[in-house]
Tab-separated table of C-alpha atoms and ligand atoms in Angstrom:
chain	number	residue	atom	x	y	z
A	1	MET	CA	-1.609	-23.904	62.242
A	2	ILE	CA	-4.392	-26.379	62.410
A	3	ASP	CA	-4.385	-28.348	59.183
A	4	ASP	CA	-6.586	-31.227	60.228
A	5	ALA	CA	-10.347	-31.044	59.917
A	6	ILE	CA	-13.130	-33.369	60.957
A	7	ARG	CA	-15.943	-33.390	58.329
A	8	VAL	CA	-19.494	-33.755	59.548
A	9	LEU	CA	-22.574	-34.559	57.527
A	10	ALA	CA	-25.982	-34.499	59.207
A	11	GLY	CA	-29.346	-35.272	57.697
A	12	ASP	CA	-31.842	-37.848	56.421
A	13	CYS	CA	-29.525	-40.197	54.704
A	14	THR	CA	-29.426	-43.638	53.041
A	15	VAL	CA	-26.370	-45.562	54.133
A	16	ILE	CA	-25.138	-48.536	52.144
A	17	ALA	CA	-22.386	-50.686	53.571
A	18	GLU	CA	-21.040	-53.312	51.079
A	19	ASP	CA	-18.472	-56.000	51.555
A	20	THR	CA	-19.214	-59.682	50.979
A	21	ASP	CA	-22.822	-58.767	52.120
A	22	ARG	CA	-24.779	-55.599	51.779
A	23	SER	CA	-26.600	-53.626	54.449
A	24	GLU	CA	-28.775	-50.632	53.888
A	25	TYR	CA	-30.000	-48.197	56.464
A	26	ARG	CA	-32.045	-44.979	56.311
A	27	GLY	CA	-32.531	-42.455	59.059
A	28	ARG	CA	-31.537	-39.036	60.405
A	29	VAL	CA	-27.878	-39.686	61.029
A	30	THR	CA	-24.688	-37.813	61.574
A	31	THR	CA	-21.498	-38.969	59.691
A	32	ILE	CA	-18.102	-38.067	61.061
A	33	VAL	CA	-15.101	-38.293	58.721
A	34	LYS	CA	-11.898	-38.097	60.718
A	35	PRO	CA	-8.503	-36.864	59.288
A	36	ASP	CA	-7.274	-40.500	59.029
A	37	ASN	CA	-10.367	-41.234	56.835
A	38	THR	CA	-12.160	-43.178	59.506
A	39	VAL	CA	-15.878	-42.786	58.772
A	40	LEU	CA	-18.413	-43.129	61.534
A	41	VAL	CA	-22.238	-43.032	60.884
A	42	HIS	CA	-24.157	-42.369	64.116
A	43	ASP	CA	-27.778	-42.611	64.634
A	44	ILE	CA	-29.813	-41.755	67.791
A	45	ASP	CA	-29.123	-45.057	69.637
A	46	GLY	CA	-26.257	-46.028	71.842
A	47	TYR	CA	-22.583	-45.118	71.481
A	48	GLN	CA	-21.761	-47.459	68.681
A	49	PRO	CA	-21.951	-46.172	65.040
A	50	VAL	CA	-24.679	-47.853	62.915
A	51	ALA	CA	-22.092	-48.237	60.174
A	52	TRP	CA	-18.389	-47.400	59.895
A	53	LEU	CA	-15.170	-47.897	57.911
A	54	THR	CA	-11.876	-47.412	59.764
A	55	ARG	CA	-9.037	-45.716	57.926
A	56	ALA	CA	-10.544	-45.880	54.474
A	57	GLU	CA	-8.098	-45.687	51.572
A	58	SER	CA	-10.284	-42.970	49.984
A	59	VAL	CA	-13.164	-40.854	50.997
A	60	SER	CA	-14.690	-38.732	48.281
A	61	SER	CA	-17.410	-36.162	48.881
A	62	ASP	CA	-19.082	-35.632	45.655
A	63	ARG	CA	-22.091	-33.396	46.121
A	64	ALA	CA	-22.908	-33.530	42.420
A	65	GLY	CA	-23.396	-37.331	42.371
A	66	ASP	CA	-26.070	-39.350	44.003
A	67	PHE	CA	-23.930	-40.107	47.005
A	68	THR	CA	-22.619	-37.302	49.218
A	69	LEU	CA	-19.845	-39.456	50.638
A	70	VAL	CA	-18.192	-42.569	49.361
A	71	ALA	CA	-15.532	-44.416	51.381
A	72	LYS	CA	-13.540	-47.333	50.110
A	73	LYS	CA	-11.110	-49.791	51.645
A	74	ASP	CA	-10.080	-53.084	50.047
A	75	THR	CA	-13.418	-54.964	49.322
A	76	GLN	CA	-15.486	-52.591	51.546
A	77	THR	CA	-17.474	-49.632	50.427
A	78	LEU	CA	-19.573	-47.280	52.519
A	79	ARG	CA	-21.929	-44.900	50.647
A	80	ILE	CA	-23.896	-42.176	52.204
A	81	ALA	CA	-26.575	-40.333	50.176
A	82	ALA	CA	-28.281	-37.338	51.808
A	83	HIS	CA	-31.951	-36.930	50.882
A	84	GLN	CA	-32.231	-33.902	53.118
A	85	GLN	CA	-29.088	-32.257	54.322
A	86	GLU	CA	-29.081	-30.474	57.641
A	87	GLY	CA	-25.425	-29.635	57.428
A	88	PHE	CA	-22.125	-30.507	55.863
A	89	ALA	CA	-19.192	-28.817	57.247
A	90	HIS	CA	-15.425	-29.037	58.047
A	91	TYR	CA	-14.321	-28.288	61.547
A	92	PRO	CA	-10.784	-27.635	62.654
A	93	ALA	CA	-9.554	-30.437	64.874
A	94	SER	CA	-6.592	-31.181	67.129
A	95	ALA	CA	-5.568	-34.048	69.408
A	96	ALA	CA	-7.317	-33.695	72.771
A	97	GLY	CA	-5.067	-34.013	75.820
A	98	THR	CA	-4.720	-33.111	79.488
A	99	PRO	CA	-4.675	-29.349	79.989
A	100	VAL	CA	-1.196	-28.226	81.217
A	101	GLY	CA	-1.136	-24.494	80.834
A	102	THR	CA	-1.525	-21.502	78.652
A	103	CYS	CA	0.344	-20.827	75.368
A	104	PRO	CA	2.602	-17.751	75.767
A	105	ASN	CA	2.184	-16.958	72.040
A	106	CYS	CA	-1.594	-16.854	71.752
A	107	ASP	CA	-3.157	-17.449	75.109
A	108	GLY	CA	-4.725	-20.697	73.878
A	109	ALA	CA	-4.794	-23.877	75.948
A	110	LEU	CA	-1.691	-26.052	76.081
A	111	VAL	CA	-2.583	-29.706	76.136
A	112	ARG	CA	-0.537	-32.855	76.476
A	113	SER	CA	-1.221	-35.865	74.259
A	114	SER	CA	1.858	-37.490	72.664
A	115	GLY	CA	3.745	-34.137	72.998
A	116	VAL	CA	2.461	-30.834	74.193
A	117	HIS	CA	0.613	-28.576	71.668
A	118	CYS	CA	-1.476	-25.420	71.676
A	119	VAL	CA	-5.105	-25.980	70.732
A	120	ASP	CA	-5.351	-22.541	69.151
A	121	CYS	CA	-2.137	-21.861	67.228
A	122	GLY	CA	-1.069	-25.504	66.914
A	123	GLU	CA	2.488	-24.835	68.195
A	124	ARG	CA	4.072	-28.201	69.207
A	125	TYR	CA	6.716	-29.223	71.621
A	126	GLY	CA	8.130	-32.799	71.553
A	127	ILE	CA	8.801	-34.013	75.009
A	128	PRO	CA	10.008	-37.405	76.506
A	129	SER	CA	7.048	-39.646	77.185
A	130	ASP	CA	8.074	-39.943	80.928
A	131	ALA	CA	8.285	-36.141	81.464
A	132	THR	CA	5.920	-34.602	84.005
A	133	ILE	CA	4.686	-31.020	83.388
A	134	ARG	CA	5.277	-28.495	86.267
A	135	GLU	CA	3.223	-25.582	87.452
A	136	GLU	CA	6.318	-23.516	87.368
A	137	ARG	CA	6.953	-21.495	84.211
A	138	CYS	CA	10.089	-20.662	82.357
A	139	ASP	CA	10.906	-16.945	81.712
A	140	CYS	CA	9.524	-17.462	78.133
A	141	GLY	CA	6.104	-18.204	79.593
A	142	LEU	CA	5.966	-21.979	78.784
A	143	PRO	CA	5.625	-24.518	81.642
A	144	ARG	CA	8.715	-26.376	82.661
A	145	MET	CA	8.806	-30.215	82.642
A	146	ARG	CA	10.560	-32.520	84.979
A	147	VAL	CA	12.676	-35.278	83.339
A	148	GLU	CA	14.600	-37.851	85.390
A	149	ARG	CA	17.866	-38.863	83.724
A	150	GLY	CA	20.156	-39.599	86.603
A	151	LEU	CA	18.929	-36.479	88.382
A	152	ALA	CA	15.591	-34.664	88.245
A	153	PHE	CA	15.979	-31.873	85.618
A	154	ASP	CA	13.435	-29.099	85.391
A	155	VAL	CA	13.653	-27.586	81.910
A	156	CYS	CA	11.433	-25.540	79.558
A	157	LEU	CA	9.120	-27.506	77.208
A	158	ASP	CA	10.923	-25.785	74.388
A	159	ARG	CA	14.325	-27.435	73.736
A	160	GLY	CA	15.450	-24.276	71.980
A	161	CYS	CA	14.906	-22.341	75.186
A	162	GLU	CA	16.438	-24.695	77.738
A	163	SER	CA	18.156	-27.876	76.653
A	164	LEU	CA	17.593	-31.087	78.570
A	165	ASP	CA	20.570	-32.548	76.741
A	166	GLU	CA	22.907	-29.793	77.898
A	167	ALA	CA	21.688	-30.105	81.482
A	168	VAL	CA	22.290	-33.870	81.446
A	169	ARG	CA	25.621	-33.411	79.804
A	170	GLU	CA	26.661	-30.888	82.423
A	171	ALA	CA	25.797	-33.285	85.186
A	172	PHE	CA	27.056	-36.614	83.759
A	173	ASP	CA	29.421	-36.176	80.863
A	174	ARG	CA	32.649	-38.076	81.656
A	175	GLU	CA	31.224	-38.958	85.070
A	176	TRP	CA	31.400	-42.737	84.543
A	177	ASN	CA	34.180	-44.998	83.181
A	178	CYS	CA	33.600	-47.336	80.281
A	179	PRO	CA	33.143	-50.776	81.847
A	180	GLU	CA	34.640	-52.606	78.804
A	181	PRO	CA	37.766	-54.545	79.971
A	182	GLY	CA	40.900	-52.917	78.654
A	183	CYS	CA	39.155	-49.717	77.700
A	184	ASP	CA	40.223	-46.534	79.488
A	185	GLY	CA	37.485	-44.349	77.953
A	186	ASP	CA	34.981	-42.137	79.688
A	187	LEU	CA	31.262	-42.338	78.961
A	188	ARG	CA	30.031	-39.215	77.147
A	189	ILE	CA	26.476	-38.032	77.127
A	190	LEU	CA	25.154	-38.131	73.574
A	191	ARG	CA	21.803	-38.107	71.834
A	192	ARG	CA	21.256	-41.136	69.581
A	193	GLY	CA	17.453	-41.008	69.364
A	194	GLY	CA	17.295	-40.916	73.091
A	195	LEU	CA	20.032	-39.833	75.535
A	196	ILE	CA	22.816	-42.334	75.882
A	197	ALA	CA	25.997	-42.589	77.865
A	198	GLY	CA	28.541	-43.853	75.192
A	199	CYS	CA	32.228	-44.561	75.207
A	200	GLU	CA	34.429	-41.685	74.002
A	201	HIS	CA	36.516	-44.203	71.987
A	202	TYR	CA	33.589	-45.120	69.574
A	203	PRO	CA	33.944	-46.545	66.970
A	204	ASP	CA	36.853	-48.507	68.483
A	205	CYS	CA	34.687	-49.245	71.460
A	206	ASP	CA	31.016	-49.388	70.924
A	207	THR	CA	29.856	-49.566	74.535
A	208	GLY	CA	26.817	-47.389	75.115
A	209	PHE	CA	23.718	-47.416	77.314
A	210	ALA	CA	20.426	-45.622	77.011
A	211	LEU	CA	19.952	-43.357	80.066
A	212	PRO	CA	17.151	-44.813	82.108
A	213	ALA	CA	14.299	-42.656	83.427
A	214	GLY	CA	15.328	-42.501	87.070
A	215	ILE	CA	17.617	-41.118	89.710
A	216	VAL	CA	21.208	-42.270	90.342
A	217	ASP	CA	21.178	-43.707	93.829
A	218	GLY	CA	24.396	-45.788	94.145
A	219	ASP	CA	26.893	-47.990	92.479
A	220	CYS	CA	26.389	-51.325	90.921
A	221	GLY	CA	28.707	-54.343	91.552
A	222	CYS	CA	29.954	-53.799	87.953
A	223	GLY	CA	31.141	-50.295	88.696
A	224	LEU	CA	28.468	-48.462	86.806
A	225	PRO	CA	25.843	-46.355	88.577
A	226	THR	CA	22.472	-47.730	89.669
A	227	PHE	CA	19.228	-45.900	88.993
A	228	GLU	CA	16.149	-45.821	91.106
A	229	THR	CA	13.329	-46.043	88.496
A	230	GLY	CA	9.538	-46.436	88.597
A	231	THR	CA	10.062	-50.198	88.266
A	232	GLY	CA	12.805	-50.618	90.846
A	233	ALA	CA	16.595	-50.335	90.923
A	234	ARG	CA	18.622	-51.080	87.864
A	235	CYS	CA	22.115	-50.681	86.546
A	236	LEU	CA	22.931	-48.222	83.807
A	237	ASP	CA	23.549	-51.385	81.862
A	238	ALA	CA	20.085	-52.895	81.455
A	239	THR	CA	21.581	-56.327	80.892
A	240	CYS	CA	23.726	-56.349	84.037
A	241	GLY	CA	22.813	-58.864	86.553
A	242	ARG	CA	24.867	-57.462	89.482
A	243	VAL	CA	22.483	-54.658	90.610
A	244	GLY	CA	21.925	-56.341	94.001
A	245	GLU	CA	25.551	-56.758	94.948
A	246	TYR	CA	26.181	-53.283	96.285
A	247	ARG	CA	23.078	-53.462	98.447
A	248	VAL	CA	23.833	-56.915	99.769
A	249	GLU	CA	27.364	-55.870	100.764
A	250	ALA	CA	26.019	-52.718	102.446
A	251	GLY	CA	23.521	-54.938	104.378
A	252	VAL	CA	26.366	-57.289	105.637
A	253	ASP	CA	28.275	-54.294	106.894
A	254	ASP	CA	25.346	-53.137	109.056
B	301	ZN	ZN1	-0.780	-20.830	70.868
B	302	ZN	ZN1	11.406	-21.293	78.049
B	303	ZN	ZN1	35.022	-48.032	75.941
B	304	ZN	ZN1	25.951	-53.239	86.734
């Protein structure tokens, strides 16, 4: 379902922008009202609107009154009166994103913006921001995504179809010991917003670490695993300063 629409008004208009001062324009302009109530009035020149109001508190379109559109925000008002109207319409709108495949439900285009959604039917799939979309498809027809959480996991975009959490749990649940002195707990894989490795003795022990986006590639001096990430090596514990120790020791042995 596409609920959001962009409103477009085109024609010979008078545009009055009022704040502490007042500007008036007249011309054949096209006004765009976005779903967040941003109003942009474009004339023939350049890329910049001749007048605008970002995220207005209200935008009323009253065809009966003198003004076709009135947008208000704090002390600012933008009024647009159409003397001769070429068109005034609502068009369905979606976020635009990188094309990543075809929707198995409706054959529409799947695009990635914040998540992945279908431009036609509006079906949405929330995905981690660091996920990369694969060419390979799941049996359900959706593309798979690759997400690095200790290992590279290739799972369906639809959590209900193939669960990233389950795959990570299978690989790393109870794989690491709680580093808290005197605690004999294992780290369990849990979802607390993001995926974390948290001590099984919670709430007696509140040790827990967000799983970094990266691949486990060794052991830290503290005993926890190290991850190779896009920004270099780090310990599962982001605050740990002993990441280098393992490597230095390995180097000495050479
Ligand atoms: Zn679709
Ligand atoms: Zn699937
Ligand atoms: Zn613990
Ligand atoms: Zn460490």
